[in-house]
CSV table of C-alpha atoms and ligand atoms in Angstrom, one decimal:
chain,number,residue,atom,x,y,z
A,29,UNK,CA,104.3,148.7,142.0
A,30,UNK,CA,107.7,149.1,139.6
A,31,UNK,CA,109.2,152.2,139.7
A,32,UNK,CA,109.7,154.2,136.4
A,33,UNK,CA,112.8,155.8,135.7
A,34,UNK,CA,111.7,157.6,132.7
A,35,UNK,CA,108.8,158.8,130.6
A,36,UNK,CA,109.5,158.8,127.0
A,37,UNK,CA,106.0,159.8,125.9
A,38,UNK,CA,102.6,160.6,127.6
A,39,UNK,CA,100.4,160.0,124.6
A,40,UNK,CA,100.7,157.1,124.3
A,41,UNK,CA,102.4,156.5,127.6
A,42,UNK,CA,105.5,155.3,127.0
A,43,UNK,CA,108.1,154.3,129.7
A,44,UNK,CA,111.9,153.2,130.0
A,45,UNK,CA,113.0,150.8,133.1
A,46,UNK,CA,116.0,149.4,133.7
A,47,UNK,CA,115.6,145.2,133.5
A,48,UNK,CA,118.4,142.9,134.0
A,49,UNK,CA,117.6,139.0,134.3
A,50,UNK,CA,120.4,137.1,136.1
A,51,UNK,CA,119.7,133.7,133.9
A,52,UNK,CA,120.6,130.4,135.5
A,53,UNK,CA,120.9,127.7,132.5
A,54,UNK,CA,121.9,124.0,132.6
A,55,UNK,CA,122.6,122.4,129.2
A,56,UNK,CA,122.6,119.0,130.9
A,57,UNK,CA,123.4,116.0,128.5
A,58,UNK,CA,124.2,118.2,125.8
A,59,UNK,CA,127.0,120.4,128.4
A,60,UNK,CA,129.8,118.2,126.8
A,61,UNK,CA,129.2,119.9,123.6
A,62,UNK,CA,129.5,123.0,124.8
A,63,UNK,CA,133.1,122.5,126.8
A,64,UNK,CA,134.3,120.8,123.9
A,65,UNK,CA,133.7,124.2,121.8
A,66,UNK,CA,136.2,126.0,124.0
A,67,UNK,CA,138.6,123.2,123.1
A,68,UNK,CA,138.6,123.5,119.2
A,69,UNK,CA,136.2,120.5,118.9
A,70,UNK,CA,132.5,119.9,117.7
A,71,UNK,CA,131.4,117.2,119.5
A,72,UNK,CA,129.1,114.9,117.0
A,73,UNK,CA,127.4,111.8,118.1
A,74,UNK,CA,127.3,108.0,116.9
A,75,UNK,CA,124.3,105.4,117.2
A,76,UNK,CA,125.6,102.2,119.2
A,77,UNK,CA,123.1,100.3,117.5
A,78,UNK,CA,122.1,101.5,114.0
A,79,UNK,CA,125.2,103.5,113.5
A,80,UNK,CA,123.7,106.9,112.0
A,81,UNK,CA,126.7,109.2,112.6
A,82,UNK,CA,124.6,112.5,114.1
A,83,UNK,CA,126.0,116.3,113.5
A,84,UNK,CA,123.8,117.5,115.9
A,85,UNK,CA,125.3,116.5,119.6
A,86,UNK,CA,122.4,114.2,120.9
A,87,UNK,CA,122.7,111.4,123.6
A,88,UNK,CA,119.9,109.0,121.9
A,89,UNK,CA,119.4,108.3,118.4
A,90,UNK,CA,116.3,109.4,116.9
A,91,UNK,CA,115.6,106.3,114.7
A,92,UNK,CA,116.3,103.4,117.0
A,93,UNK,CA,116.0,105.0,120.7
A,94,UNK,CA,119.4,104.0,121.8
A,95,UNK,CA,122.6,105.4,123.2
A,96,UNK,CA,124.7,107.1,121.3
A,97,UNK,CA,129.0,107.7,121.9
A,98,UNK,CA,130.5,111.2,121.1
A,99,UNK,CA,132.4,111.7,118.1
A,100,UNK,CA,135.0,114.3,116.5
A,101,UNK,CA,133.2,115.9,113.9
A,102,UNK,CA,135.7,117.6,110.9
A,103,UNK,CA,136.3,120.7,110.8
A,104,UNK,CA,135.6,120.9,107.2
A,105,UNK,CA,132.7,120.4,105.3
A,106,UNK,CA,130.5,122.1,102.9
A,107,UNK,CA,127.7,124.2,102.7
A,108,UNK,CA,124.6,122.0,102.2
A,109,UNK,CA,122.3,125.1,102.5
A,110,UNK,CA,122.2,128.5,103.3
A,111,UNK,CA,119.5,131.7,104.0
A,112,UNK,CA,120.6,135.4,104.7
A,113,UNK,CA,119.6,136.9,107.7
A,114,UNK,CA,118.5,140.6,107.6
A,115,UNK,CA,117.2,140.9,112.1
A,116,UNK,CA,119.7,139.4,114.7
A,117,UNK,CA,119.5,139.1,118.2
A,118,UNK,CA,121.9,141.2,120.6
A,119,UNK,CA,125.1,139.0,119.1
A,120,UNK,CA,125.1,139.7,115.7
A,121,UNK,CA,123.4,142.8,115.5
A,122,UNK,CA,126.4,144.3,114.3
A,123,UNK,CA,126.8,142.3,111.6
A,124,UNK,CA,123.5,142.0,109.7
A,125,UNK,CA,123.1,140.7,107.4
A,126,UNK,CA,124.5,137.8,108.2
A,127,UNK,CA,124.3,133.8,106.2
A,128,UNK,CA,123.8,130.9,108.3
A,129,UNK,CA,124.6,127.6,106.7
A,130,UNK,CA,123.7,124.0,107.1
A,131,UNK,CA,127.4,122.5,106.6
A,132,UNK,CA,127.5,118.8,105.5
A,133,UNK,CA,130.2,116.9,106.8
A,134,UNK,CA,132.0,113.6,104.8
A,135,UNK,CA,130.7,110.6,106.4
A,136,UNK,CA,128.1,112.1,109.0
A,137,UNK,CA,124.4,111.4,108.2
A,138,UNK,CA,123.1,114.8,109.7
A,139,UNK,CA,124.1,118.6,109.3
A,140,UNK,CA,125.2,121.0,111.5
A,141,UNK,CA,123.9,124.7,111.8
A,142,UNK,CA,125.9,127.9,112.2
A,143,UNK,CA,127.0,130.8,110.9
A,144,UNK,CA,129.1,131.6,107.8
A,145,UNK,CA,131.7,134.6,108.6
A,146,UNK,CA,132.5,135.8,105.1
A,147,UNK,CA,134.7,139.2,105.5
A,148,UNK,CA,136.2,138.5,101.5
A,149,UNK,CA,132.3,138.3,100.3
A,150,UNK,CA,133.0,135.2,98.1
A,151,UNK,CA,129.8,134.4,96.5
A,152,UNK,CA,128.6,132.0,98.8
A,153,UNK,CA,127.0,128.7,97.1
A,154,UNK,CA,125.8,125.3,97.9
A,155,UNK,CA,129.0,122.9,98.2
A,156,UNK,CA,131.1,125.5,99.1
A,157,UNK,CA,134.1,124.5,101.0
A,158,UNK,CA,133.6,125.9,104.2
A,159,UNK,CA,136.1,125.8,107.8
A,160,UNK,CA,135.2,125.8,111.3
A,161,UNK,CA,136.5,128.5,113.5
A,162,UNK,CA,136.3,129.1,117.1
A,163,UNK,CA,136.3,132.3,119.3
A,164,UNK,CA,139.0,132.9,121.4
A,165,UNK,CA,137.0,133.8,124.5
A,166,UNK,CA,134.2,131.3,124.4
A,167,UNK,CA,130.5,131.8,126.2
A,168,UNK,CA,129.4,128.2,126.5
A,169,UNK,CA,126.7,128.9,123.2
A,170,UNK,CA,126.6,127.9,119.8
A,171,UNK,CA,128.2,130.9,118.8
A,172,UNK,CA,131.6,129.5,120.2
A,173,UNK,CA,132.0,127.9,116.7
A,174,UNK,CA,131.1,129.7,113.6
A,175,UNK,CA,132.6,129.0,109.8
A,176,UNK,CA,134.9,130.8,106.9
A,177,UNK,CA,135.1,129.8,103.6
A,178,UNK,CA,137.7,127.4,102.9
B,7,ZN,ZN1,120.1,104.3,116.2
């Protein structure tokens, strides 16, 4: 039986308990990506066969089925679309809301997700000049990169 360590309410019965998860997570082919982050780089990947030039880090190509070799993505683009969020998880809940933007990149078939950081408040718009960024003490998640406006 778990043990309790406080009731909030008896009608309904409602109950607070400590919970901490210890999560063990292996990023596998994509863990490249993720080092890279911590270097100033976004890792983008490149079809062998067809070519397609991927934003997303992905070790096959979706069209053709065969490897793919990493690539440098810029680190500026613009903003191919965008959506304000108004619930976070834990990371941003400080800063809701909060835009997250598809940023289109000059000569790579695919976009890349993430967040737009927009302290000025420019009015953001689509084919906005955006800039990556990366945090200084990186986590190994997608949040490692985020972007300004240009
Ligand atoms: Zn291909």
């Amino acid at each position: 039986m778990e043990k309790y360590s406080k009731v909030m309410k008896t009608d309904p019965l409602v109950i607070e308990w400590d919970y901490n998860l210890n999560y063990i997570h292996s990023y596998a082919q994509d863990s490249k990506f993720f080092v890279y982050l911590g270097r100033g780089i976004i890792l983008g990947s490149e079809c062998k066969k067809c070519n397609y030039r991927y934003g997303t880090y992905r070790k096959y190509c979706m069209f053709c089925g065969s490897e793919t070799y990493d690539i440098e993505l810029p680190l500026e683009g613009k903003i191919h679309s965008f959506t304000t969020c108004y619930y976070a998880g834990e990371d941003f809940i400080n800063e809701v809301p909060y835009t997250l933007i598809l940023v289109e990149f000059k000569n790579i078939n695919s976009l890349f997700m993430s967040r737009l950081v927009n302290k000025e408040n420019k009015r953001v718009e689509i084919g906005m000049e955006v800039k990556a960024k990366f945090k200084k003490l990186q986590k190994f998640n997608v949040n490692d990169v985020y972007f300004l406006p240009a």
